[in-house]
Coordinates of C-alpha atoms in Angstrom, one line a residue:
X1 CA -14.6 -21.9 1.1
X2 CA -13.8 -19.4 3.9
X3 CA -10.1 -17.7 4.6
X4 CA -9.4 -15.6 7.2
X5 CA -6.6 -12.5 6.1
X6 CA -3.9 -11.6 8.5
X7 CA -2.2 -8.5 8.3
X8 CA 0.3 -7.1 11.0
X9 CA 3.0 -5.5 8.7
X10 CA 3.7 -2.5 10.4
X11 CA 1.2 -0.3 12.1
X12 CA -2.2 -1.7 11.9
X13 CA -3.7 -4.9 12.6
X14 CA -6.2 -6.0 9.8
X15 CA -8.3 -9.2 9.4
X16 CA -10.8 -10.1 7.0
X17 CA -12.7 -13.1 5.5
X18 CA -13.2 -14.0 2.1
X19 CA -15.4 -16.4 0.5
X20 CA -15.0 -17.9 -2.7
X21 CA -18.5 -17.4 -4.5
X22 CA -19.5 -14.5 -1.8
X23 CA -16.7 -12.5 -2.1
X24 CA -15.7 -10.2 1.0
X25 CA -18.0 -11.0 4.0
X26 CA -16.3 -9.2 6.4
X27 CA -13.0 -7.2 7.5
X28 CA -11.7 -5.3 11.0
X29 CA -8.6 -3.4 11.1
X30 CA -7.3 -1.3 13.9
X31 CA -4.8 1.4 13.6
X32 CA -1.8 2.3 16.0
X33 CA -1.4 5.8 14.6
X34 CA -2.5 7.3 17.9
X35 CA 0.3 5.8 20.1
X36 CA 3.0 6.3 17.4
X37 CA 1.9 9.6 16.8
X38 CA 3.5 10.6 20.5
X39 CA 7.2 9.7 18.4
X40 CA 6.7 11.3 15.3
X41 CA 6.6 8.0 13.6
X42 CA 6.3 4.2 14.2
X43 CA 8.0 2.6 16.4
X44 CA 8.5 -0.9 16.0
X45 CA 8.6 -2.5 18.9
X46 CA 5.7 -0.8 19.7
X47 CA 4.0 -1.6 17.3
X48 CA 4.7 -5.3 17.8
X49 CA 3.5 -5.4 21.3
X50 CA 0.3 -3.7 20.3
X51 CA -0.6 -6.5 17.6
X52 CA 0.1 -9.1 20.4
X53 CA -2.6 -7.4 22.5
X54 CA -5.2 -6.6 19.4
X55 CA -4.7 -9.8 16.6
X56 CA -6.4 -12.7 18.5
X57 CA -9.2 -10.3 20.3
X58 CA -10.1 -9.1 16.7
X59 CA -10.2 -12.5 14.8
X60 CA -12.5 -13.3 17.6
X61 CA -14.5 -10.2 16.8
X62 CA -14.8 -10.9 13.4
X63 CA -15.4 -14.4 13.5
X64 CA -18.6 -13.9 15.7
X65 CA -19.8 -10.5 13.4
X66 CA -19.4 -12.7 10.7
X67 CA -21.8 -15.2 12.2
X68 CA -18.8 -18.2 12.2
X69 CA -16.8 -21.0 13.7
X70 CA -13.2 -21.8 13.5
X71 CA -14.3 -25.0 11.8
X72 CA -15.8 -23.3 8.8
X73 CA -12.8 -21.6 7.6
X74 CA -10.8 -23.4 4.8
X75 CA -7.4 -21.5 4.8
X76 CA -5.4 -19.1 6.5
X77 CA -3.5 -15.9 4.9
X78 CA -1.3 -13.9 6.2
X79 CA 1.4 -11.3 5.5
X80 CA 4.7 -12.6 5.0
X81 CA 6.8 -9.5 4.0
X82 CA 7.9 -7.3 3.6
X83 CA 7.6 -4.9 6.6
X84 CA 8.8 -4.7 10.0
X85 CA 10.1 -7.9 11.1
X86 CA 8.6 -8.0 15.0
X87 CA 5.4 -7.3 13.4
X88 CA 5.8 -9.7 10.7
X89 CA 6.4 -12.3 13.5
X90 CA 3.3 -12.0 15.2
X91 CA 0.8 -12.4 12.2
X92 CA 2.8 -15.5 10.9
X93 CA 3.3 -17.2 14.4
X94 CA -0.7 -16.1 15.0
X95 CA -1.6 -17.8 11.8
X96 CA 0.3 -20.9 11.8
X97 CA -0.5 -21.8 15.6
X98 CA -4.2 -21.3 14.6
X99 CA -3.7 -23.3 11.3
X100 CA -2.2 -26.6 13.3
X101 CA -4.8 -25.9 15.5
X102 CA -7.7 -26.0 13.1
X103 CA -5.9 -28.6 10.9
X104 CA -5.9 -26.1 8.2
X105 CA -3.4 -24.7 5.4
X106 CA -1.4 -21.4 6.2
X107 CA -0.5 -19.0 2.9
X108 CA 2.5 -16.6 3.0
X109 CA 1.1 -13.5 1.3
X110 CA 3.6 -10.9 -0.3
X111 CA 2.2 -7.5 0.9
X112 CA 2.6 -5.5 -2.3
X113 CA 0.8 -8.5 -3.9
X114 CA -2.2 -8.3 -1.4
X115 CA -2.0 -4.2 -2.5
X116 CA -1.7 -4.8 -6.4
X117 CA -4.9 -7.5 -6.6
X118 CA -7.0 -4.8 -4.2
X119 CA -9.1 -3.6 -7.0
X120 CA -10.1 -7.2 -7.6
X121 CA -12.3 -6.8 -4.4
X122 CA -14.2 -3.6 -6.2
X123 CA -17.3 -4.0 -8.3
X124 CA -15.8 -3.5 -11.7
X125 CA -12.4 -5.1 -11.1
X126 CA -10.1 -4.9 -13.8
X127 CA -9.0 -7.6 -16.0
X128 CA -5.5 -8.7 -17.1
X129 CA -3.4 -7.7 -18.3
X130 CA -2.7 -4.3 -16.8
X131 CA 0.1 -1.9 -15.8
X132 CA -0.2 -1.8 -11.8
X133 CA 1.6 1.3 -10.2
X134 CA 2.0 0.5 -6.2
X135 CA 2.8 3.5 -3.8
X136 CA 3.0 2.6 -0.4
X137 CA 5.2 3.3 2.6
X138 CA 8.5 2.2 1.2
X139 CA 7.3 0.7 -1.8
X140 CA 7.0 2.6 -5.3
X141 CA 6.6 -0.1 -8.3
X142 CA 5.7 -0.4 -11.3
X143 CA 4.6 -3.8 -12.8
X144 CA 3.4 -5.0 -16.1
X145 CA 0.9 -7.6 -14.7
X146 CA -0.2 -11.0 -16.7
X147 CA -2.4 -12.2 -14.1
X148 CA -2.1 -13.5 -10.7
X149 CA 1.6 -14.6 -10.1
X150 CA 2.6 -13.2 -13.3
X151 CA 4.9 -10.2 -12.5
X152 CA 7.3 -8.1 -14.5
X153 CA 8.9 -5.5 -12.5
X154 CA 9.3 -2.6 -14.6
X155 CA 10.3 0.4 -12.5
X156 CA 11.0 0.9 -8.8
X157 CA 12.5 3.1 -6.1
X158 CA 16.1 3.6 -6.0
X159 CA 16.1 5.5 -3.1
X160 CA 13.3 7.4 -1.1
X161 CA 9.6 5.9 -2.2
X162 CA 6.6 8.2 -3.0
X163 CA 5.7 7.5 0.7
X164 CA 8.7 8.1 2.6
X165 CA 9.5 11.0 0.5
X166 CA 6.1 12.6 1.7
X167 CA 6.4 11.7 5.4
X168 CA 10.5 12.9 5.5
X169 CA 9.1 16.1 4.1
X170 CA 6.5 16.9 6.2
X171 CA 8.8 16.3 9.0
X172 CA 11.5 19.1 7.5
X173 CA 7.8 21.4 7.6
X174 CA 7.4 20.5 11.3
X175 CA 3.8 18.9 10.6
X176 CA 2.9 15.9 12.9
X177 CA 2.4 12.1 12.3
X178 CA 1.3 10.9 10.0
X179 CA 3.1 13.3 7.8
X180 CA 2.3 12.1 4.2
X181 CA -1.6 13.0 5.1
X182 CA -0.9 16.4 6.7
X183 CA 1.1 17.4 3.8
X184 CA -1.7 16.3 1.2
X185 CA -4.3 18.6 3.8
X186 CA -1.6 21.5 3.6
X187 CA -1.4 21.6 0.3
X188 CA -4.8 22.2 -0.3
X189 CA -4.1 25.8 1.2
X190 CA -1.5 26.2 -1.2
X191 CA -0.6 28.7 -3.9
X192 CA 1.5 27.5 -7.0
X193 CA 4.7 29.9 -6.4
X194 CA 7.1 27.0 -6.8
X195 CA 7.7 24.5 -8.8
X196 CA 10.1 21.2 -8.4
X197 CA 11.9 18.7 -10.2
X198 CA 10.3 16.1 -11.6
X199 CA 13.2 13.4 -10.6
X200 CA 14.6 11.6 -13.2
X201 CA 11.4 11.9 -15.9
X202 CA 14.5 14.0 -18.4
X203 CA 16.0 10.5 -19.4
X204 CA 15.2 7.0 -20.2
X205 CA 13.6 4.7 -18.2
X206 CA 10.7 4.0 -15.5
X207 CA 12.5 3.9 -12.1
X208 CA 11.7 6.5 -9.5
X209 CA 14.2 8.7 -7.2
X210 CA 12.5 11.2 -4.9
X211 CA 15.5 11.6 -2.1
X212 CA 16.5 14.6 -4.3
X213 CA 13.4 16.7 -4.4
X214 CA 12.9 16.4 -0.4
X215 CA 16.2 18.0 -0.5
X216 CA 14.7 20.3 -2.8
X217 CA 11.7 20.9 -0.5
X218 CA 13.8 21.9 2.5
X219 CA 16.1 23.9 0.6
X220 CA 13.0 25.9 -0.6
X221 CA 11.9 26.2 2.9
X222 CA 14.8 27.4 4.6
X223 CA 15.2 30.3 1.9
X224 CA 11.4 31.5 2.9
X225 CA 10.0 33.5 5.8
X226 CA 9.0 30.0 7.4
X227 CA 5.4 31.2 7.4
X228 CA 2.3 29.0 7.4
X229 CA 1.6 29.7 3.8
X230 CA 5.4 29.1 2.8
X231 CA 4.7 25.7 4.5
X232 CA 1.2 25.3 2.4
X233 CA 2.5 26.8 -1.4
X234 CA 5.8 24.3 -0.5
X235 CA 3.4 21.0 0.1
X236 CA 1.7 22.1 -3.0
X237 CA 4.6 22.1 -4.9
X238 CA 6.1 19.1 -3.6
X239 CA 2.7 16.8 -4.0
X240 CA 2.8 18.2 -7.5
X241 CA 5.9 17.0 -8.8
X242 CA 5.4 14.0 -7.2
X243 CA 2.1 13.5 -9.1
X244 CA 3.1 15.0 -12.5
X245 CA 6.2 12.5 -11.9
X246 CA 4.3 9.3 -11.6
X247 CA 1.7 10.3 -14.4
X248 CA 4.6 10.4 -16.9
X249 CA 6.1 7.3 -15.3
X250 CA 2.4 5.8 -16.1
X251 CA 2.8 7.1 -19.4
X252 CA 5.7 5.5 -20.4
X253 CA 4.6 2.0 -18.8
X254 CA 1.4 1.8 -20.8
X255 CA 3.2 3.0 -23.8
X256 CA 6.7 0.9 -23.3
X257 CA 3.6 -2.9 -22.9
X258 CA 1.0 -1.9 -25.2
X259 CA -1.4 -2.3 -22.2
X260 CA -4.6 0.5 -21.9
X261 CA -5.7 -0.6 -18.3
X262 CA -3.9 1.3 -15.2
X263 CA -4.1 0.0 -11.6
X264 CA -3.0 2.0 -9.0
X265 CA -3.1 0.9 -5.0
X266 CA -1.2 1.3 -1.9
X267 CA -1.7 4.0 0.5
X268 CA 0.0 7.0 -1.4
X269 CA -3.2 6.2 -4.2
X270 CA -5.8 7.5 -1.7
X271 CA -4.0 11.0 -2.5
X272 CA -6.7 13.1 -4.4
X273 CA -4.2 14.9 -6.7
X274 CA -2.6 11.7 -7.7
X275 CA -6.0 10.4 -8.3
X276 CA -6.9 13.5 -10.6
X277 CA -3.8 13.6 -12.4
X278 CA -3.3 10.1 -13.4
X279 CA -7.3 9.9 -14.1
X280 CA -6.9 12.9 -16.2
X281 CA -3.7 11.3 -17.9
X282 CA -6.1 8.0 -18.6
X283 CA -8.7 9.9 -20.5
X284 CA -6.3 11.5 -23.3
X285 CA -4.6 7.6 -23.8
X286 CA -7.9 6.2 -24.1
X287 CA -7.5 3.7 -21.4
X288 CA -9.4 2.9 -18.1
X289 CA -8.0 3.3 -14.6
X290 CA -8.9 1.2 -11.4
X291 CA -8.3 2.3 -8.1
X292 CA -9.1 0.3 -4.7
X293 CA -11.4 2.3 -2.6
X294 CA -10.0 4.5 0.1
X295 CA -10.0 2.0 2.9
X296 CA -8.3 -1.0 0.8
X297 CA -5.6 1.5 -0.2
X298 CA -3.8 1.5 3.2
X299 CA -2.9 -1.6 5.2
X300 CA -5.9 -4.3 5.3
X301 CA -7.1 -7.8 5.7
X302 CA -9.2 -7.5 3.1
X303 CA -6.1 -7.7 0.0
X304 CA -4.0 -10.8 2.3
X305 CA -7.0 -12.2 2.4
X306 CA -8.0 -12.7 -1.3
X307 CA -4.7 -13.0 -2.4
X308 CA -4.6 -15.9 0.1
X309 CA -7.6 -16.9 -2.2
X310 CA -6.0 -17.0 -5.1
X311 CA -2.9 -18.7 -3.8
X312 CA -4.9 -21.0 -2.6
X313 CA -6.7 -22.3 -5.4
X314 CA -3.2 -22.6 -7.3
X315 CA -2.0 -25.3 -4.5
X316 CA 0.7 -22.2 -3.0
X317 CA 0.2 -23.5 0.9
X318 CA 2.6 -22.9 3.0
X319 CA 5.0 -26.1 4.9
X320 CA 4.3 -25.4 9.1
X321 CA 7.1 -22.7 10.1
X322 CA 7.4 -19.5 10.9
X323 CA 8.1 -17.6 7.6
X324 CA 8.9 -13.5 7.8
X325 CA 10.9 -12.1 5.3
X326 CA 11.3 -7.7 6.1
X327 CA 12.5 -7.6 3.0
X328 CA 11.6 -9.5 0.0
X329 CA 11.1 -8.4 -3.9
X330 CA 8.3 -9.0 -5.8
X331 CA 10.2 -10.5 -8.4
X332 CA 10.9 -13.3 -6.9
X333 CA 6.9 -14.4 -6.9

């Protein structure tokens, strides 16, 4: 059994195919950060048109690397929401032409769902049930996870995510698209002189607010000299708090469930002092940590395409239509 992953929610083009007792055979992506980065951000009509032009070319692509025909493949899985809506449209309208075409099913895949079950692609996966923190692009989430399907929302964004907090801020510092990985490169150069807020870790609770501390970052930045190093010891400051915040966000989850088993995916995870913290946090609880690795943390065929899988085998195929939703909550899985 063979299903092909489709991902177009924003600002790459991923495909991938899965097989049930082989696991990943093969994925493609191809990323549009050198035309947005002209902007100073994605732009989404843009980034429509371009995964018009690049879907069908690379299924084609990956279909002949991975030595197959259209006739072998079982299923098709694509990205249903949330994200951009014109980019939404092309993977689903892609998917379902090619499923009434090859007389096959089509699976609407929730994108923070394809992020949250990318460790299962990883040699050691982890096993359920686990606390699953997601950081990407607009997304921060925390979810007490039963198994596949089996979601409790715990904590979330009430205003600025993780990642839009990052890329905001490195805009107020002047640095260039993408800003979230400039700022993590910066900070490397930096020297702890600052220190921030840790947003809303002094009361109850395990939601996340990180509008405040960019405010906090550009405050910081227009009482400086402006200077390179200002820049650097700011980005250090700021990836900090962000860091120590979600490690006592973590905390708390684990502690709140009873659960000893972490996952952490989504773009944001890649960053190497989010990494260090929350691994360091992990050792003193006594529990174990599972991260996706580096290339399944952004945007991918590889996740849509084994949580296609597992949609799959519990009967979830889709009726034929064209089914996009920009915005649509977990919780409602």
């Amino acid at each position: 059994m063979y299903i092909l992953g489709i991902e177009t929610s924003c600002d790459e083009t991923g495909v991938a195919i899965y097989h049930a007792q082989r696991g990943l055979c093969h994925h493609l992506l191809y990323s549009q950060i050198d035309m947005h980065s002209e902007y100073g951000g994605v732009v989404p009509e843009l980034a429509s048109r371009d995964h018009i032009r690049k879907l069908i070319p690379l299924i084609q692509q990956l279909l002949r690397e991975s030595d197959l025909v259209a006739a072998e493949i079982s299923a098709i899985a694509y990205t249903a929401g949330p994200g951009l809506m014109g980019a939404l449209l092309v993977g689903a309208a892609v998917a379902q032409s090619l499923a009434m075409a090859w007389q096959i099913p089509a699976i609407a895949v929730h994108h923070m769902e394809g992020h949250l079950l990318a460790p299962m692609l990883e040699e050691n996966p982890p096993e359920f049930p686990f606390v699953a923190l997601l950081i990407s692009g607009g997304h921060t989430l925390l979810i007490a996870v039963r198994g596949v399907g089996q979601y409790q929302l715990l904590g979330e964004s009430l205003d600025d995510a993780a990642g839009e907090a990052f890329d905001k801020t490195a805009k107020l510092l002047g640095l260039s698209y993408p800003g979230g990985v400039k700022l993590s490169e910066l900070a490397k150069q930096g020297q702890p002189r600052f220190r921030f807020p840790r947003p809303m870790t002094d009361r109850p609770g395990l939601d996340f607010s990180f509008s405040g501390l960019k405010t906090f970052a550009l405050t910081t930045f227009q009482k400086s000299e402006q200077t390179l190093q200002d820049k650097a010891d700011i980005a250090l400051a700021f990836q900090d708090a962000i860091a120590e915040t979600m490690v006592i966000k973590c905390r708390r989850a684990m502690q709140q469930t009873g659960l000893t088993r972490l996952v952490v995916a989504g773009g944001v995870s890649a960053n190497s002092q989010i990494r260090c913290q929350l691994i360091e946090m992990i050792k003193k609880e006594g529990g174990n940590i599972y991260f996706p690795r580096p290339e399944f943390c952004t945007d991918n065929g590889a996740m849509i395409a084994y949580a296609g899988y597992q949609r799959f085998l519990s009967g979830e195929i889709q009726d034929i239509e064209i089914f996009a939703r920009p915005r649509w909550s977990m919780s409602e899985l």
